[in-house]
Coordinates of C-alpha atoms in Angstrom, one line a residue:
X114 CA 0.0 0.0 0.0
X115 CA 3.0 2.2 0.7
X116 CA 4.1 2.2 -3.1
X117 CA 1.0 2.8 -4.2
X118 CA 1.3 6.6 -4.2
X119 CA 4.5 6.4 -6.3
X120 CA 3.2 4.4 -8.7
X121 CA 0.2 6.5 -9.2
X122 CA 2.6 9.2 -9.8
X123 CA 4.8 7.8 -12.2
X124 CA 1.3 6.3 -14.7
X125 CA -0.6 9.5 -15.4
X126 CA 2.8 10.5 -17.6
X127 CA 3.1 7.3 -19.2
X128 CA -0.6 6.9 -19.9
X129 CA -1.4 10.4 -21.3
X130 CA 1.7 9.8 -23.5
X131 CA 0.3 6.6 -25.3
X132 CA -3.0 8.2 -24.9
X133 CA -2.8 10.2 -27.7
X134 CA 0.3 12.5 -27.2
X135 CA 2.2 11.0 -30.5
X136 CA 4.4 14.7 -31.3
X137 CA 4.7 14.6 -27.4
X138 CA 6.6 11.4 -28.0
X139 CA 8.6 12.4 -30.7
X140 CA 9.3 15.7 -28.8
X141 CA 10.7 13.4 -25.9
X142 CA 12.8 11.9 -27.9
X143 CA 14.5 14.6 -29.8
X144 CA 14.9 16.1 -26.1
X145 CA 16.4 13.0 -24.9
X146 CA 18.8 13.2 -27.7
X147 CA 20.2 16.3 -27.5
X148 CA 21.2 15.4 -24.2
X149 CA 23.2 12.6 -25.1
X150 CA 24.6 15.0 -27.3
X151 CA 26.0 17.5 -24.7
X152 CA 26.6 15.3 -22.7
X153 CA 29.2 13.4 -24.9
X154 CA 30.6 16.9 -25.8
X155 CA 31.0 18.0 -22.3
X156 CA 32.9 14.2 -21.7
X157 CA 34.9 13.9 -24.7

């Protein structure tokens, strides 16, 4: 019952995403990338 809250939490994201949120997706993914990016910048 304790981890119920949590979960909660981390489902409304996940569902509104496949929900109908498609560019959202895509979005999310570009962000996700450009972060790599930097990232191996910033490390190499």
């Amino acid at each position: 019952m304790r981890w119920s809250a949590p979960a909660r939490q981390v489902e409304p994201p996940r569902i509104a995403n496949l929900t109908g949120d498609r560019h959202a997706g895509w979005r999310w993914r570009m962000r996700i990338r450009c972060c790599l990016r930097l990232r191996a910048a910033h490390n190499t």
